[in-house]
XYZ file of C-alpha atoms in Angstrom:
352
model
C 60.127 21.921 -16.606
C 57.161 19.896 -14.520
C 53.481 20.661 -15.514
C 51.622 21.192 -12.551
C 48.945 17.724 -12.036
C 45.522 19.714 -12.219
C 43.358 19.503 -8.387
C 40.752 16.324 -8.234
C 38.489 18.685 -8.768
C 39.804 19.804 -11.930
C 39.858 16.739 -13.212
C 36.164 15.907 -11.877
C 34.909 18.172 -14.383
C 36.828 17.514 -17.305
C 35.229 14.131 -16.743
C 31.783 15.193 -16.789
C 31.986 17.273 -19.238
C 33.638 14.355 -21.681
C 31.165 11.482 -20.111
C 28.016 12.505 -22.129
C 29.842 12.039 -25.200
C 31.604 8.953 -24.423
C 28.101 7.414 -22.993
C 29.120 6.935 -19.635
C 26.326 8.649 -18.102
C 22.714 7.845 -18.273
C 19.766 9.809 -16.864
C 19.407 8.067 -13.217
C 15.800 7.811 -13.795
C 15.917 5.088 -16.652
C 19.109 3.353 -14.826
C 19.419 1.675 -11.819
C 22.009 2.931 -9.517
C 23.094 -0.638 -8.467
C 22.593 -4.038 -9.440
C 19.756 -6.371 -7.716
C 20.563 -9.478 -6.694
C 17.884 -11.264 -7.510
C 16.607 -9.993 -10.853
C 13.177 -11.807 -10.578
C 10.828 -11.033 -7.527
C 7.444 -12.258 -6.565
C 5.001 -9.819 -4.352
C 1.782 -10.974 -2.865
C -0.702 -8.316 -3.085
C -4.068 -7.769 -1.785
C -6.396 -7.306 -4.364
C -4.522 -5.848 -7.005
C -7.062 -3.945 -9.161
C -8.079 -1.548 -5.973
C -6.882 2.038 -5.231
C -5.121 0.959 -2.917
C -2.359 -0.746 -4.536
C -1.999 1.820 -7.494
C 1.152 3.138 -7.145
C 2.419 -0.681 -7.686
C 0.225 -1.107 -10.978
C 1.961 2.205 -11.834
C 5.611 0.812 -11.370
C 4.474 -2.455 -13.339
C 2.925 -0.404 -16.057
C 5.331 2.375 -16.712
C 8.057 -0.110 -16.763
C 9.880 1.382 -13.839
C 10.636 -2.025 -12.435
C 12.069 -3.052 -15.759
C 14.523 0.686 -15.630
C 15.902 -0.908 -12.300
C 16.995 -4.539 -13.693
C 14.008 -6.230 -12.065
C 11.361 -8.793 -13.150
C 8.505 -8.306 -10.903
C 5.874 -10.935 -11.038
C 2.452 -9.381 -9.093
C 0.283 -12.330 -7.425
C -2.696 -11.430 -6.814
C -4.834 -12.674 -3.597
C -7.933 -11.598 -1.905
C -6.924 -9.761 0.771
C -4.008 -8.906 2.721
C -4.373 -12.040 5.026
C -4.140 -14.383 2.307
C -0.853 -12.001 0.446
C 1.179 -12.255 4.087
C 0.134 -16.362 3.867
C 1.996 -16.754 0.587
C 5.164 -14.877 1.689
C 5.556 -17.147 4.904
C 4.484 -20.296 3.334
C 7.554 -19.605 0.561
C 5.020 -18.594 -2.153
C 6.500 -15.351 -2.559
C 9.299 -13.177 -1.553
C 7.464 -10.252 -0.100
C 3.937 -8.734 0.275
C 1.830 -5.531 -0.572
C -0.480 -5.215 2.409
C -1.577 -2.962 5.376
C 1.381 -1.900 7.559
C -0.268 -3.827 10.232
C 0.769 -6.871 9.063
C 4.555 -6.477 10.257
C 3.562 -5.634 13.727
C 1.155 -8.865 13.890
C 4.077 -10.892 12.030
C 6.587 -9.788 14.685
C 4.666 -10.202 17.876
C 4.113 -13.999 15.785
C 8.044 -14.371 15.994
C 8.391 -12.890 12.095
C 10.616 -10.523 11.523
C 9.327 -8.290 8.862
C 9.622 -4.912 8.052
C 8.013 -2.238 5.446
C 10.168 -0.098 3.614
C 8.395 1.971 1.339
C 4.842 3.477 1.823
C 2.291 3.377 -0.799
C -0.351 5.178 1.027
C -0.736 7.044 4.124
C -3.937 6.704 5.080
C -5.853 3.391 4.888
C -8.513 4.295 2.582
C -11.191 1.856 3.796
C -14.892 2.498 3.851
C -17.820 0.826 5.866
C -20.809 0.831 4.084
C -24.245 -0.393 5.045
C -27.088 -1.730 2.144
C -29.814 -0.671 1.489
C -31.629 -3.868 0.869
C -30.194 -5.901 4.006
C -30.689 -2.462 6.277
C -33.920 -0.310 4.767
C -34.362 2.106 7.627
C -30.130 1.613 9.100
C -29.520 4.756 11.488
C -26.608 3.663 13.765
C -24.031 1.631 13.710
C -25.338 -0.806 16.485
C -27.836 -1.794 14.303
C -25.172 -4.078 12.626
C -25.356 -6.775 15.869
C -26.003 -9.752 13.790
C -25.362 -9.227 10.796
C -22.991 -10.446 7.995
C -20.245 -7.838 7.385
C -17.780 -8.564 3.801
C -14.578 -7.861 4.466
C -12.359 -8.699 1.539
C -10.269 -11.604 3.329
C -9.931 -12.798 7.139
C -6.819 -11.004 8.851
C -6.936 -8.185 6.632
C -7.010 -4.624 7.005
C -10.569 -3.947 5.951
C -12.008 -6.506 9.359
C -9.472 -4.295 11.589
C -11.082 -1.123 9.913
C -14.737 -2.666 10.501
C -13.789 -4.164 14.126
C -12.446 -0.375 14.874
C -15.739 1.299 13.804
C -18.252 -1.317 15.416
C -15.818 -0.500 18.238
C -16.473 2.639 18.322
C -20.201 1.832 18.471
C -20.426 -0.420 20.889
C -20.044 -3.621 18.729
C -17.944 -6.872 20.068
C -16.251 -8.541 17.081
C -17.750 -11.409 17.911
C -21.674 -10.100 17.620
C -21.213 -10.417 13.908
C -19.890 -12.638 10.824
C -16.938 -11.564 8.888
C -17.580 -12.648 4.931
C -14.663 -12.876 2.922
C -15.955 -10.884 -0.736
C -12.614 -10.154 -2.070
C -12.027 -6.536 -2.984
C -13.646 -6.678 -6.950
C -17.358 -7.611 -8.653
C -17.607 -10.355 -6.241
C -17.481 -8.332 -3.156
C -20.464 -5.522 -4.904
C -22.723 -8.502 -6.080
C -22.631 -9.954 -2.632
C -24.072 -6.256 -1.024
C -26.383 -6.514 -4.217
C -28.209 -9.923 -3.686
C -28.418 -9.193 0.542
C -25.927 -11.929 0.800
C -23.963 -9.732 3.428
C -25.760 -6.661 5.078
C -22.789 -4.301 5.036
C -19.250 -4.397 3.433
C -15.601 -2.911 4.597
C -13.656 -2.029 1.458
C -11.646 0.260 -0.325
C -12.376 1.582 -4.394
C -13.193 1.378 -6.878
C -15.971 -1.092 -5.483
C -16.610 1.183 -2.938
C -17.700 4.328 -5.217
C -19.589 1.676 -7.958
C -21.922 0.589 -4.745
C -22.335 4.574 -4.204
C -22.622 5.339 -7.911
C -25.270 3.107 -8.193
C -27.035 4.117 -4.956
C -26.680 0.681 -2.988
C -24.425 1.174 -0.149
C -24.797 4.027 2.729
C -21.578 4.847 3.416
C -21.379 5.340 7.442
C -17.272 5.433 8.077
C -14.389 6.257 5.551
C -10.903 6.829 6.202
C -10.016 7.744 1.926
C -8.937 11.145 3.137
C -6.125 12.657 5.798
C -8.798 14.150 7.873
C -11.154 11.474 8.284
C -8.655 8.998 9.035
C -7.309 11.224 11.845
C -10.758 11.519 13.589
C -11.137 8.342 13.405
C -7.831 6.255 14.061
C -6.978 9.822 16.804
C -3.937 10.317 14.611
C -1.945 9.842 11.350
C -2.510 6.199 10.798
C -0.351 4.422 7.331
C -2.265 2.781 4.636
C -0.350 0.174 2.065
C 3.507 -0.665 1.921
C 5.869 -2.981 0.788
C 7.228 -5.262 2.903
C 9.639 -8.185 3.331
C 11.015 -10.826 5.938
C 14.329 -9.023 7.391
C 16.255 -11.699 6.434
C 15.441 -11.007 2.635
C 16.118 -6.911 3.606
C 19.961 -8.030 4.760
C 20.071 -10.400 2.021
C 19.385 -8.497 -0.895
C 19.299 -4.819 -0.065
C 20.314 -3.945 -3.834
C 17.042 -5.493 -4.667
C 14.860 -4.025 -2.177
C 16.562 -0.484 -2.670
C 15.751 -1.167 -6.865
C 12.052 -1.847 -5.267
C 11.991 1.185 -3.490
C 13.225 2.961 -6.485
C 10.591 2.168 -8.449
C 7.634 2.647 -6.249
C 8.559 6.592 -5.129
C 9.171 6.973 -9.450
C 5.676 5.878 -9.397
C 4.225 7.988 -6.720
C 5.711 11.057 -7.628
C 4.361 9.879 -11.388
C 1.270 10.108 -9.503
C 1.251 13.223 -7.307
C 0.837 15.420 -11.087
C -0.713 12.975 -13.409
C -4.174 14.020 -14.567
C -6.972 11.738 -15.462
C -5.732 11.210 -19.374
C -2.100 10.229 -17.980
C -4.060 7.198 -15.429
C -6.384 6.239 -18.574
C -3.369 5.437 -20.611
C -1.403 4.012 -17.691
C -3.981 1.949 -15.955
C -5.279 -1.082 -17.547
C -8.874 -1.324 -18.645
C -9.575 -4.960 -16.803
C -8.741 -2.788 -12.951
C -11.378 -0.180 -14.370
C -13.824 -2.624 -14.087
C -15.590 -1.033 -17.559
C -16.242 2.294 -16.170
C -13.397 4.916 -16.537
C -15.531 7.859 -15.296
C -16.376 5.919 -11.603
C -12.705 5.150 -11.425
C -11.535 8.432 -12.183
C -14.270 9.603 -9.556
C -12.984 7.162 -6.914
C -9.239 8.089 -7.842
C -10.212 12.133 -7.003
C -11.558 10.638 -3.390
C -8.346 8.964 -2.402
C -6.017 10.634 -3.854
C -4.325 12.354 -1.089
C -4.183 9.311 0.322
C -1.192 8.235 -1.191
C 2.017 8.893 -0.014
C 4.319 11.719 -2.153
C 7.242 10.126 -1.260
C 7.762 6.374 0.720
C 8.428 7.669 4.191
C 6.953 6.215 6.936
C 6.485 8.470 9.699
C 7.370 7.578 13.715
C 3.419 9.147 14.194
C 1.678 6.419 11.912
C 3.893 3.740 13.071
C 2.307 4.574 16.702
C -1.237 4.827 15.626
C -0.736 1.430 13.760
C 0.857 -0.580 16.934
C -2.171 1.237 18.918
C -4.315 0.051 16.646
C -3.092 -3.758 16.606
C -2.810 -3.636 20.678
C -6.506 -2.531 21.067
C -8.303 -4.406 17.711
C -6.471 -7.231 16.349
C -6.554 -10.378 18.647
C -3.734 -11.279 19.482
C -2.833 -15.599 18.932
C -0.213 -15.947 21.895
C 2.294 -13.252 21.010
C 6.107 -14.581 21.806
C 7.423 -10.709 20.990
C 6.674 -6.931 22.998
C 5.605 -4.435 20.947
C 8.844 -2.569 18.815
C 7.568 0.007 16.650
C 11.318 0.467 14.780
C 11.872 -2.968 13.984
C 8.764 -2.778 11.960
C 9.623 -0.223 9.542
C 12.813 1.809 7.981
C 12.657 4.635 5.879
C 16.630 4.063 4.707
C 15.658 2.559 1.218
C 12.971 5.089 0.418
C 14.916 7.913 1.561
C 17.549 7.098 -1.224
C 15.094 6.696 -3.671
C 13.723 10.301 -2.681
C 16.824 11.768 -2.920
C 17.460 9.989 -6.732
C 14.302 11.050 -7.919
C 13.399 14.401 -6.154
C 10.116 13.329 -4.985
């Protein structure tokens, strides 16, 4: 007599059931899904120790990187200008920077594109001080004066060119100061070595703490960056020449991985969980002001990765109208800028 062969089904779950016992299955939040490539990665960021780049500190820290078979090596520069340097000069493999960056690359003839979000909204502030400005009442009052930026080409001067914009202000009726984003950039507001400074926290909320900066344009929250920008506009992402995307997408979807663990991480994690996770040098000795800065921004960041066809706009607007441009040899192509295929996975694997 035959035995009937039991459905695929059938034999689905008998599998299953067995593979816990046999250790065949793993929790796919402490294994990656696929092998990367290239086990050992370096990213250019932009100032490191700011709010900005948390979620990435995150990844590093709770060894979600490590979960998905990947080395990650964080350089640390200035600004974003400097971070996008590196990548094309070979330095590193890819960058964490403004979103901005791959629509100024492209029009360049650089194919890049951002594939996970870290933030979406830009979380910049333009402050004036009090020392360089004692009676400051509008915004035109800055004609002439020395403005810090963190580093040339980087998203804090397209933040401060938009505001002076706004105002009235040519780019060119004031100097741009590279501070860097850390102590440097608050001692040079301090000793009236600049007059005002375009930044992001936790610099940003020590100036305020300590009374020396008059805060006069922010975009830390969803609202205020849509009256300003006139839309959803996206903050920091990860992103990499195209060529490395088709190269090593194992890699990139492992980066991806690790960055929505870390944001979803974030989206419940209460001021105890960040003290243990964040290390005590991006602090800068002051838990409570960093805490405080971290409540300001942190809608800011991005629950999940995706980039959304709305932001993308408002960023290209943004570069068209603000950032000048150095003989551009491409059009304007919003989706060749940006997909959302890596984080979408990730979202999926992790719920977020």
């Amino acid at each position: 007599m035959l035995t009937a062969c039991p459905s695929p089904d059938l034999q689905r779950r008998r599998w299953l059931a067995a593979a816990p016992a046999l250790g065949l299955l793993a929790s796919p939040a402490l294994r990656a899904q696929t092998r990367p490539e290239r086990p050992r990665v370096t990213v250019a960021v932009g100032g490191l120790a700011t709010l900005y780049y948390l979620p990435l500190t995150l990844a590093q820290q709770l060894h979600y990187f490590d979960d998905e078979g990947l080395s990650v090596d964080l350089q640390d520069h200035p600004g974003g200008g400097p971070a996008e340097q590196a990548m094309v000069s070979g330095h590193a493999d890819l960058v964490a920077g403004a979103y901005e960056h791959t629509v100024i690359l492209r029009q360049r003839g650089i194919n890049c594109r951002a594939f996970t979000l870290l933030g979406r909204a830009p979380q910049a502030v333009l402050g004036v001080g009090g020392p360089a400005l004692p009676e400051f009442r509008d915004a035109r009052q800055l004609r002439g004066q020395r403005i810090g930026i963190s580093a040339a080409d980087s998203a804090t001067q397209w933040f401060a060119r938009l505001v002076l914009a706004r105002a009235g202000v040519r780019a060119n009726e004031v100097s741009w100061v590279g501070v860097g984003t850390g102590a440097a950039a608050a001692a040079a507001l301090q000793e009236g070595r600049i007059g005002a400074i375009a930044s992001v926290d936790p610099v940003i909320s020590q100036l305020e703490f300590r009374a020396q900066i008059r805060v006069i344009a922010n975009a830390r929250s969803l609202r205020s960056t849509q009256q300003l920008y006139g839309g959803p506009m996206p903050g920091g992402c990860l992103y990499a020449p195209q060529g490395f995307i088709v190269r090593y997408p194992n890699t990139v979807q492992a980066l991806a991985n690790a960055l929505v663990r870390a944001l979803k991480w974030l989206q419940t994690a209460g001021p105890s969980d960040i003290v243990r996770a964040v290390p005590e040098s991006a602090m800068s000795g002051d838990r409570a002001i960093y805490l405080s800065a971290l409540d300001k921004v942190r809608e800011a960041f991005s629950p999940d990765g995706l980039i959304s066809e709305a932001a993308v706009t408002t960023a290209h607007e943004l570069v068209a109208r603000h950032v000048p441009a150095v003989a551009p040899v491409r059009a304007p192509a919003p989706a060749t800028t940006y997909t959302n295929e890596f984080a979408q996975r990730a979202k999926l694997r992790f719920g977020a």
